[in-house]
Short mmCIF file of C-alpha atoms in Angstrom, two decimals:
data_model
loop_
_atom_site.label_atom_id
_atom_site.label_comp_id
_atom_site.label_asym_id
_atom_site.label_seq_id
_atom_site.Cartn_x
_atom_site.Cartn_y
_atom_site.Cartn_z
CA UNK A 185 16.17 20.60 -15.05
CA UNK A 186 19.17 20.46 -12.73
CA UNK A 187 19.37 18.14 -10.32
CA UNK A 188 21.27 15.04 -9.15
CA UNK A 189 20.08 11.61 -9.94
CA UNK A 190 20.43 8.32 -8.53
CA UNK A 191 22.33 5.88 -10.44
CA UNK A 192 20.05 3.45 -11.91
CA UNK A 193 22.34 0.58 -12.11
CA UNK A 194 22.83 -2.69 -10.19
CA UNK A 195 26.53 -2.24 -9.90
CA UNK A 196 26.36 1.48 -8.24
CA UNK A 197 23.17 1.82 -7.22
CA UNK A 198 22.98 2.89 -3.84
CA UNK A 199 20.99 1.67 -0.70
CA UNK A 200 18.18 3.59 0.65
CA UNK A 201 17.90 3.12 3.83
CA UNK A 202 14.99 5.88 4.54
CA UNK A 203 13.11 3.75 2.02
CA UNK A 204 13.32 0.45 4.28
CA UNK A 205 11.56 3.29 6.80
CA UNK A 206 8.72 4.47 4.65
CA UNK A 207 8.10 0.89 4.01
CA UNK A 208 7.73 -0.44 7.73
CA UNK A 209 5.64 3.29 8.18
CA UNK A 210 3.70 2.44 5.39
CA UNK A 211 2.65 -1.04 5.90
CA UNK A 212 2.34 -0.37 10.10
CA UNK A 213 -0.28 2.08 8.13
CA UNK A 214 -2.28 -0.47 6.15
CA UNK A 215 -2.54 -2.90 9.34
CA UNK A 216 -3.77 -0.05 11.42
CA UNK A 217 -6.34 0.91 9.09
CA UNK A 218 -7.45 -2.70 8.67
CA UNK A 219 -7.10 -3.82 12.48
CA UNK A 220 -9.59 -0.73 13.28
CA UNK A 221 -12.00 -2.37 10.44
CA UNK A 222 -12.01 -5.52 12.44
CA UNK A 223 -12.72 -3.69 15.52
CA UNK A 224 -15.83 -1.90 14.17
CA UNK A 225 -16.65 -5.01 12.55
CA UNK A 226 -17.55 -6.62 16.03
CA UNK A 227 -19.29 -3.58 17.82
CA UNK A 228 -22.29 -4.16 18.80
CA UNK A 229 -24.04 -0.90 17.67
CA UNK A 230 -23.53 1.06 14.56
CA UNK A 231 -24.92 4.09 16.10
CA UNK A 232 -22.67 4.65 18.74
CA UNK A 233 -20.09 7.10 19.68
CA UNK A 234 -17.39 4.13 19.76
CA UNK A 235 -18.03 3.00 16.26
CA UNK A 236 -18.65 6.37 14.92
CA UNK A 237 -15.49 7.99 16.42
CA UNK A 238 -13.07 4.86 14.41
CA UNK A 239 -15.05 5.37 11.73
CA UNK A 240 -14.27 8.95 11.76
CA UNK A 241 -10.42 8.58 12.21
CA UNK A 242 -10.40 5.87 9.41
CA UNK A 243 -9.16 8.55 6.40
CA UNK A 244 -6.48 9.56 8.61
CA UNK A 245 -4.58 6.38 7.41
CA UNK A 246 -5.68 6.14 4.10
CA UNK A 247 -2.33 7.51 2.94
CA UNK A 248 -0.43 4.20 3.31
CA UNK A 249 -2.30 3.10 0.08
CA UNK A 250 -1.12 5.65 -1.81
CA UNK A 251 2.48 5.87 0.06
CA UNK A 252 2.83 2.05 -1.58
CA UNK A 253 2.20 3.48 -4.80
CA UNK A 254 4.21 6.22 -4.33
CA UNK A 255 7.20 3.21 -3.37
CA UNK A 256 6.47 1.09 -6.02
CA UNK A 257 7.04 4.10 -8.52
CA UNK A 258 10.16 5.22 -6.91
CA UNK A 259 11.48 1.40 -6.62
CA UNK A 260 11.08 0.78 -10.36
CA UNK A 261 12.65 3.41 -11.44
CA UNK A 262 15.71 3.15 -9.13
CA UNK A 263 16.26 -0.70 -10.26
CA UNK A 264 15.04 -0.44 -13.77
CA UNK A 265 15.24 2.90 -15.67
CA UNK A 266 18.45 2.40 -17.34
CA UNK A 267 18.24 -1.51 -18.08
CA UNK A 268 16.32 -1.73 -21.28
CA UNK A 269 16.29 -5.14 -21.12
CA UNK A 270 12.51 -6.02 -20.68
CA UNK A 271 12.05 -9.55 -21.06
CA UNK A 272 14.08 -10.00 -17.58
CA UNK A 273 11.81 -7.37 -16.20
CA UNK A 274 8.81 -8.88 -16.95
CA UNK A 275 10.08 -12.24 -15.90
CA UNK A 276 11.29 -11.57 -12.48
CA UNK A 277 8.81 -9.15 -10.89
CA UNK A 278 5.92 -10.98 -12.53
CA UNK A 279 7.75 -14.39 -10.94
CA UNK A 280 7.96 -12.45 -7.65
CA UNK A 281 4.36 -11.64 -7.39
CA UNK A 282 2.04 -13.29 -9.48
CA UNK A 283 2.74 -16.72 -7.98
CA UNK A 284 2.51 -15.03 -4.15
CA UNK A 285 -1.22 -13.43 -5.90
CA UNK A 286 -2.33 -16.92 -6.99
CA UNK A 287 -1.40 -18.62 -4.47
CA UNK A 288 -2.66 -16.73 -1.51
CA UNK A 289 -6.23 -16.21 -2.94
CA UNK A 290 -6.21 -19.89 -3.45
CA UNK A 291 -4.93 -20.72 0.24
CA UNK A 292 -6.95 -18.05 1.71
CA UNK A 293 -10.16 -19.27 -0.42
CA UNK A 294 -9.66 -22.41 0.79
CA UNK A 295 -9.56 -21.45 4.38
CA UNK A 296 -12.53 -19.14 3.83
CA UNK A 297 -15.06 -22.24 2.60
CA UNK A 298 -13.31 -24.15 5.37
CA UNK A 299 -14.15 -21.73 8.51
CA UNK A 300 -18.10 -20.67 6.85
CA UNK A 301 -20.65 -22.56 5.10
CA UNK A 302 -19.79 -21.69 1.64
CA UNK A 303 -20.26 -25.23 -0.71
CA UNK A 304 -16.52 -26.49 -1.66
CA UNK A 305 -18.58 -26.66 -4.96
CA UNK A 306 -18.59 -23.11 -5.04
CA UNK A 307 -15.01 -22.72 -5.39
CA UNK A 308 -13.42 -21.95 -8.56
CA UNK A 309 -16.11 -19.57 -9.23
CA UNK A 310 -15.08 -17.69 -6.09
CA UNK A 311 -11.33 -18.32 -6.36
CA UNK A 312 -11.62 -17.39 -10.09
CA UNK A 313 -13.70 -13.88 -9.24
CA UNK A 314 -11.53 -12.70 -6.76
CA UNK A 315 -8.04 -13.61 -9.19
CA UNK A 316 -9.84 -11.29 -11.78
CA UNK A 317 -11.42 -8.62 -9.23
CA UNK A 318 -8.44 -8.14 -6.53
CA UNK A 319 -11.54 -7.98 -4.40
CA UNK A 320 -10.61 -10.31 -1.79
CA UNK A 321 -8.19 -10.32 1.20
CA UNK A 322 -6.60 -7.11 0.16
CA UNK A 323 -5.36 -8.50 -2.74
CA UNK A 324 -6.35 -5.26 -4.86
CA UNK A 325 -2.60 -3.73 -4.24
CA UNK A 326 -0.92 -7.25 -6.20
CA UNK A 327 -3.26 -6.52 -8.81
CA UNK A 328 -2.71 -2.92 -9.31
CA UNK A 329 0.82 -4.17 -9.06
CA UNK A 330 1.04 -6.22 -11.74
CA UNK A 331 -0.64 -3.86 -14.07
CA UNK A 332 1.92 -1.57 -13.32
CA UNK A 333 4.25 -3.67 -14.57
CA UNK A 334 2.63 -3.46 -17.44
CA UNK A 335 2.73 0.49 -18.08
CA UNK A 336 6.03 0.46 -16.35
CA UNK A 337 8.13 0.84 -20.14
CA UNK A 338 5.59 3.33 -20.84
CA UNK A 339 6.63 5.71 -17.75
CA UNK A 340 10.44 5.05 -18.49
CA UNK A 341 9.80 5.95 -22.05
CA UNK A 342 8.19 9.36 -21.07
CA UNK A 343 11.05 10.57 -19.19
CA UNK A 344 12.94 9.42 -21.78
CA UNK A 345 11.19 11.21 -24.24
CA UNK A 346 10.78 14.45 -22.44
CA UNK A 347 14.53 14.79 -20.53
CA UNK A 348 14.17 18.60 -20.03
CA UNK A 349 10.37 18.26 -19.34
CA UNK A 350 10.17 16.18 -16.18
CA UNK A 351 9.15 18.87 -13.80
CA UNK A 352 6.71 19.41 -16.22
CA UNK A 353 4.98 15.52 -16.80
CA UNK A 354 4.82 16.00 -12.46
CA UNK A 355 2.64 18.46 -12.61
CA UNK A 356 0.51 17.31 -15.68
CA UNK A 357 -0.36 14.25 -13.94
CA UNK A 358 -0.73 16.00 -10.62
CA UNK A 359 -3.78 17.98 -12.33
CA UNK A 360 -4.85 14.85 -14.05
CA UNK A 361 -5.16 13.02 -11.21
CA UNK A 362 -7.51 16.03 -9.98
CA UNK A 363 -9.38 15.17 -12.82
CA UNK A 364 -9.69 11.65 -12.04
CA UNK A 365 -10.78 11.85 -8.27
CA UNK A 366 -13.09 14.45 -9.64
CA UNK A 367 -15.08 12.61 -11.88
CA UNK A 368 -15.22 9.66 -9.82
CA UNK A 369 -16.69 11.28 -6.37
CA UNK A 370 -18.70 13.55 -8.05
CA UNK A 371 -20.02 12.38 -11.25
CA UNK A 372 -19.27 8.52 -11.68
CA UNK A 373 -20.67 8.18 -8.04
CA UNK A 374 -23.63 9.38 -9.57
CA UNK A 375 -23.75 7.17 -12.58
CA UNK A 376 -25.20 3.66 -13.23
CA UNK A 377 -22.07 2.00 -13.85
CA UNK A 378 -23.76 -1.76 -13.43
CA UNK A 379 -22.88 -2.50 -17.20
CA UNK A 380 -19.42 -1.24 -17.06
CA UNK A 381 -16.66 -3.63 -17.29
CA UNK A 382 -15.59 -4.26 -13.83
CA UNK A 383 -12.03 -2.77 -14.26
CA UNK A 384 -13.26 0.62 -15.51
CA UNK A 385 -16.39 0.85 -12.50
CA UNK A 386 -13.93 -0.17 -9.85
CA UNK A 387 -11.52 1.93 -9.24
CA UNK A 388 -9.45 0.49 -6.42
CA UNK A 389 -8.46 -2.31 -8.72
CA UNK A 390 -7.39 0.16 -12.23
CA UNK A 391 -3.88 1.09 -11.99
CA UNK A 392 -4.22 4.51 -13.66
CA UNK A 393 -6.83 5.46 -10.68
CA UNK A 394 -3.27 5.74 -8.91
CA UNK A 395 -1.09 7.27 -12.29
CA UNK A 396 0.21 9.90 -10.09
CA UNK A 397 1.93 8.31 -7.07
CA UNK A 398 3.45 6.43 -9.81
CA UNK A 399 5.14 9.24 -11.65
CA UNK A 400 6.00 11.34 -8.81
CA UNK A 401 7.71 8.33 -6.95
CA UNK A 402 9.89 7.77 -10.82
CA UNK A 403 10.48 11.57 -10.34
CA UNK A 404 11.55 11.08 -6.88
CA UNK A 405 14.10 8.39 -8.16
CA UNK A 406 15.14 10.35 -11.40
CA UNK A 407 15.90 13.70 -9.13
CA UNK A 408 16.55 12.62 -6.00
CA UNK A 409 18.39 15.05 -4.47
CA UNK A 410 16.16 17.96 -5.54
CA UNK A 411 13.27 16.44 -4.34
CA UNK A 412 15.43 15.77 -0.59
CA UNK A 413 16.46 19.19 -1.23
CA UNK A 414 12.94 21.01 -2.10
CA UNK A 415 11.16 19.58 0.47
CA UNK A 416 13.60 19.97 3.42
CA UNK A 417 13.50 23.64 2.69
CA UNK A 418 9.78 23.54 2.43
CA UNK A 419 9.14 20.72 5.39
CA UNK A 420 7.56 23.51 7.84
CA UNK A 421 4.67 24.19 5.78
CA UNK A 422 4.71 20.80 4.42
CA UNK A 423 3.91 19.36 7.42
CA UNK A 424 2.13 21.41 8.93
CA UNK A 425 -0.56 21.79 5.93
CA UNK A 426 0.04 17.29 6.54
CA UNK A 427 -1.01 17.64 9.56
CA UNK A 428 -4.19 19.94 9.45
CA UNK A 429 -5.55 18.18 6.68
CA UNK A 430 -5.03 14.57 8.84
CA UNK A 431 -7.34 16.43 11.90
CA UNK A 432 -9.56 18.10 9.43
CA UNK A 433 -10.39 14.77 7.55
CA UNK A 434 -12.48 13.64 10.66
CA UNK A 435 -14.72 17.13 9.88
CA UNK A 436 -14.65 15.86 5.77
CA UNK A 437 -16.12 12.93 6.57
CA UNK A 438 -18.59 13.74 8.85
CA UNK A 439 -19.69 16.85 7.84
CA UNK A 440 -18.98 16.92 3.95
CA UNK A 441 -18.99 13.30 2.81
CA UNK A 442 -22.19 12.59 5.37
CA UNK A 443 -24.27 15.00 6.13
CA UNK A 444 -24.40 17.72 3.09
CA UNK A 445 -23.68 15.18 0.53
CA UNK A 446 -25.54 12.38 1.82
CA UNK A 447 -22.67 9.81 1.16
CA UNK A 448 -22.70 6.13 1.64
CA UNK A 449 -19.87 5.33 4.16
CA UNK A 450 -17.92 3.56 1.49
CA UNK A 451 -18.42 6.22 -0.66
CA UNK A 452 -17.29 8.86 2.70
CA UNK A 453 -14.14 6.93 3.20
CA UNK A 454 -12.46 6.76 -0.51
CA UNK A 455 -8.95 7.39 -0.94
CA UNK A 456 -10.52 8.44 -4.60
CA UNK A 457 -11.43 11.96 -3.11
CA UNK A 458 -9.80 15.75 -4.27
CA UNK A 459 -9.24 16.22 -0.74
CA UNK A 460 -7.45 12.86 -0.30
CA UNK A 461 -5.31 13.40 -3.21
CA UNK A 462 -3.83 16.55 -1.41
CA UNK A 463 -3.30 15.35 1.97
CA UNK A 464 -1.85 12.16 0.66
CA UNK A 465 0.50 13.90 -1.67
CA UNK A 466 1.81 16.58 1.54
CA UNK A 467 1.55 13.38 4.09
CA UNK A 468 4.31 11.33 1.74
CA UNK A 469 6.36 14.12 1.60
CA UNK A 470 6.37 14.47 5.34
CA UNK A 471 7.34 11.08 5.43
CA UNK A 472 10.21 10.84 3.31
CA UNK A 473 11.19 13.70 4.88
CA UNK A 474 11.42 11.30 8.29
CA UNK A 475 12.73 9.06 6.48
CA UNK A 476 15.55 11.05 5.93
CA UNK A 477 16.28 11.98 9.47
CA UNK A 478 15.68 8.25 10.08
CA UNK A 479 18.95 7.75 8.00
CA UNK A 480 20.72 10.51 9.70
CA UNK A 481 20.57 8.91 12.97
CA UNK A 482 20.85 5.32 11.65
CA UNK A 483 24.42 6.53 10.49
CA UNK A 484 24.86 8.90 13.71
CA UNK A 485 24.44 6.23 16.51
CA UNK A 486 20.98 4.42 16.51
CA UNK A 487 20.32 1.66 18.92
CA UNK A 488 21.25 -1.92 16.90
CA UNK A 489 18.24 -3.50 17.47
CA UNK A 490 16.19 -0.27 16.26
CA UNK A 491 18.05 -0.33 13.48
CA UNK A 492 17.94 -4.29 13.14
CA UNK A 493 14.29 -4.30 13.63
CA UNK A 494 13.18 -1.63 10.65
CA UNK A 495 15.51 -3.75 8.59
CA UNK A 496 13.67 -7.04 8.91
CA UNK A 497 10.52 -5.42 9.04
CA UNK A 498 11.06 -3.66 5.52
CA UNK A 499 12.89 -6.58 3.87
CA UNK A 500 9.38 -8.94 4.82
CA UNK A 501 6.83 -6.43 4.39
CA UNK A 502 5.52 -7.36 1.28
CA UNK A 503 5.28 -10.84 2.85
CA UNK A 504 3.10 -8.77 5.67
CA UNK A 505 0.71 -7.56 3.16
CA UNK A 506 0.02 -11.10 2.12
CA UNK A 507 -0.28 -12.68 5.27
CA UNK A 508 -2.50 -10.05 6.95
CA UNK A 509 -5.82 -11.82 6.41
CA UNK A 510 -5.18 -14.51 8.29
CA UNK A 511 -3.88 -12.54 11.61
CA UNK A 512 -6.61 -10.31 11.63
CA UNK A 513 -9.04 -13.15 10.90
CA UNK A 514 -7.70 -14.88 14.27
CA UNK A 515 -7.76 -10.76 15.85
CA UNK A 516 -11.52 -10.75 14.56
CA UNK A 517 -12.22 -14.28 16.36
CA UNK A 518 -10.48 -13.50 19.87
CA UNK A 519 -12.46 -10.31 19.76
CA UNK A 520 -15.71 -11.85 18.87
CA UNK A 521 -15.34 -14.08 22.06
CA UNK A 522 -15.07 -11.07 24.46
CA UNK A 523 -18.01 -9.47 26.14
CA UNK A 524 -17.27 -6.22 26.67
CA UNK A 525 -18.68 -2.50 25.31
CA UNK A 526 -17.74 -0.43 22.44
CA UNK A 527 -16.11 1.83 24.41
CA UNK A 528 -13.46 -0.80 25.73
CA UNK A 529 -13.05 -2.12 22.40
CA UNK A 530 -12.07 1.84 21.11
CA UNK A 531 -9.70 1.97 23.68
CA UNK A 532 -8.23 -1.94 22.84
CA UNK A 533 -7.52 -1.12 19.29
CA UNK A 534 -3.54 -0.46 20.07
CA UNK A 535 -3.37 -3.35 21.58
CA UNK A 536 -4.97 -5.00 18.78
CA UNK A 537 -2.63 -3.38 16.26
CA UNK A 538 0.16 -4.18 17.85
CA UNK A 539 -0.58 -7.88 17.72
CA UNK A 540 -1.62 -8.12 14.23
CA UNK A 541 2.21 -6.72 13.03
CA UNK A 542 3.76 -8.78 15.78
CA UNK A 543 2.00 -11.65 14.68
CA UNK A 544 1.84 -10.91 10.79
CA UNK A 545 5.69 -10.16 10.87
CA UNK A 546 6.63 -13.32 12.83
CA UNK A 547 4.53 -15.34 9.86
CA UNK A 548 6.33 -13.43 7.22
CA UNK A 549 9.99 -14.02 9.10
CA UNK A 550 9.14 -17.63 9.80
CA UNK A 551 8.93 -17.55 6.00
CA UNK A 552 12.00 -15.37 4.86
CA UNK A 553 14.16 -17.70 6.92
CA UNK A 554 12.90 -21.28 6.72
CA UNK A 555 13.02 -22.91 3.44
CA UNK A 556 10.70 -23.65 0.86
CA UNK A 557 8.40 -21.01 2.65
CA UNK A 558 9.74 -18.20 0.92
CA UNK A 559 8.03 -18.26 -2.38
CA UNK A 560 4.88 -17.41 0.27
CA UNK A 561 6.27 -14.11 0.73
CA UNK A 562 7.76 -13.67 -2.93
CA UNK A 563 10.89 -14.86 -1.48
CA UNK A 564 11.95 -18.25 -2.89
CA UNK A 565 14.76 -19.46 -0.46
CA UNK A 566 14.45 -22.89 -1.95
CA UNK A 567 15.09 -24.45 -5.23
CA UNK A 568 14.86 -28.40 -5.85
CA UNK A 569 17.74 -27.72 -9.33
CA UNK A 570 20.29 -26.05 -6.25
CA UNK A 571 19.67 -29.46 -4.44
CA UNK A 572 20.22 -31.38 -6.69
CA UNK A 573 23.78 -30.03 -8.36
CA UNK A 574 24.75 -29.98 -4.94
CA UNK A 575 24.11 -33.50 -3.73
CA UNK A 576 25.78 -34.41 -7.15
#
């Protein structure tokens, strides 16, 4: 396969800027999707048009998930793929997020029995569970995370393996991951899976439930410029086929996923879907695709603080994801102490989205710049050995 790559190493590699975008679109995208949860959270009917119309526009953002993935696969590969040198790997991007995963489920645990009536008694078992599950605070994405780590050598060592074949492993895992999403709305759904092990029954927490985003984003890397290429001469029906499949996800849910097949709304609203998989895949390519012209004009005469502002955005928004809990915990409290209808709740939710990045950035910031804070946001901008040799 002919096609340019990007260098791999530390010494050339080059800097992405469109990837600093897709990262501020991407976790803008994840805060959305969870500020609206917090907003239908605190309606006061379940049956009304208000909470039935956010509930219905919920999918529409369910392509930041796999747009992470997606990054993380592309990342990896761009830093990693011609290092061989493993131990260091493991070392410093288990050091950059495993301490952030411990620590926030511990802080937020903490903060959890403190604010409800849970028994302090209570809490290793809970902090325990939810460091094994991923199932609280939206902590699911570090865990995934770290498994990927794991499988990471394995997905260098198939491109490796296969140099002429890596059009080819795409599309495999493309129909594989059909597979997946197949079995899983249709037939696991279906299933008693209460004696499964709990990383096999839930999926949002198994790393190969996401195998896909993973290799396309190390194909992305790998042949850069014939995936910029491909998809800028293919962009009109690419987004295009994006964008009907974002509008017709409101009829999927409501009309498919609830009404003929009698779903559960959790059920209705999994990114694990056949129809998901498809409008995530063309939605990320529309995006990177912005991305692109994003870097265009940030070399052509963007406004400085435009271009300022995606910067610090992307280089904290990891640090973001972690903090996110505890912003839209305060956004679920301010709301809960307003009497107003549904209706002017619906129409507060940009307002409400807006304040939990402002405020969920400015945490992460306050962080990145003001020592020891940064190992919060997998950061460290502190180290007691640096101190020391120079007060010495």
């Amino acid at each position: 396969m002919n096609s340019t790559n990007l260098p791999s190493t530390t010494k050339h590699r080059p800097y992405l800027h469109e990837v600093d975008f897709m990262r501020v679109f991407f976790i803008c995208g994840v805060l959305f999707n969870h500020t609206l949860n917090k907003f239908t959270e605190v309606m006061t009917s379940q049956s009304g048009w208000p909470y039935y119309d956010l509930k219905s526009i919920r999918m529409m953002f369910h392509f930041s998930r796999m747009g992470f993935m997606f990054m993380s696969g592309l990342v990896l590969t761009l830093n990693y793929f011609e290092r061989n040198d493993w131990l260091t790997f493991f070392k410093k991007r288990y050091n950059g997020t495993l301490w952030p995963y411990l620590i926030w489920n511990f802080l937020l645990m903490l903060l959890t029995i403190v604010v409800s009536d849970i028994s302090y008694a209570s809490f290793s078992n809970h902090y325990l569970t939810a460091i094994i599950h991923g199932s609280s605070f939206y902590m699911y994405y570090l865990l995934v995370t770290l498994q990927l780590y794991l499988v990471f050598p394995g997905i260098v060592w198939l491109f490796k393996k296969w140099p002429n074949a890596h059009k080819r492993i795409v599309v495999i895992s493309f129909f594989v991951q059909i597979i997946l999403v197949s079995l899983i709305k249709f037939k696991f759904a279906n299933m008693d899976t209460g004696s499964w092990p709990y990383w096999f029954k839930s999926y949002s927490i198994n790393v190969f439930s996401y195998q896909f985003y993973f290799i396309f984003g190390a194909f992305t890397s790998l042949h850069y410029q014939y995936t910029v290429d491909f998809i800028r001469r293919h962009i009109q029906a690419i987004g295009i086929s994006a964008m009907l499949l974002s509008i017709g996800t409101i009829g999927y849910f409501r009309i498919w996923n609830l009404k003929i097949l009698g779903l559960a709304n959790d059920q209705a609203t999994s990114p694990h879907q056949p129809y998901m998989l498809f409008f995530d895949f063309l939605t990320i390519c529309t995006i990177f695709f912005v991305g692109k012209q994003y870097e265009a004009w940030r070399d052509n005469g963007m406004p400085e603080w435009l271009t300022t502002g995606v910067s610090r955005i992307a280089k904290v928004s990891f640090g973001m994801y972690l903090n996110q809990t505890i912003i839209l915990m305060i956004l679920k409290w301010l709301l809960s102490m307003l009497s107003v209808p549904d209706w002017v709740l619906l129409f507060m939710l940009p307002l409400g989205w807006l304040s939990v990045v402002y405020g969920s950035f400015t945490f992460a910031w306050f962080c990145y710049k003001v020592p020891p804070f940064g190992f919060l946001i997998g950061r460290p901008n502190f180290s007691v050995r640096k101190v020391v040799l120079k007060q010495s």
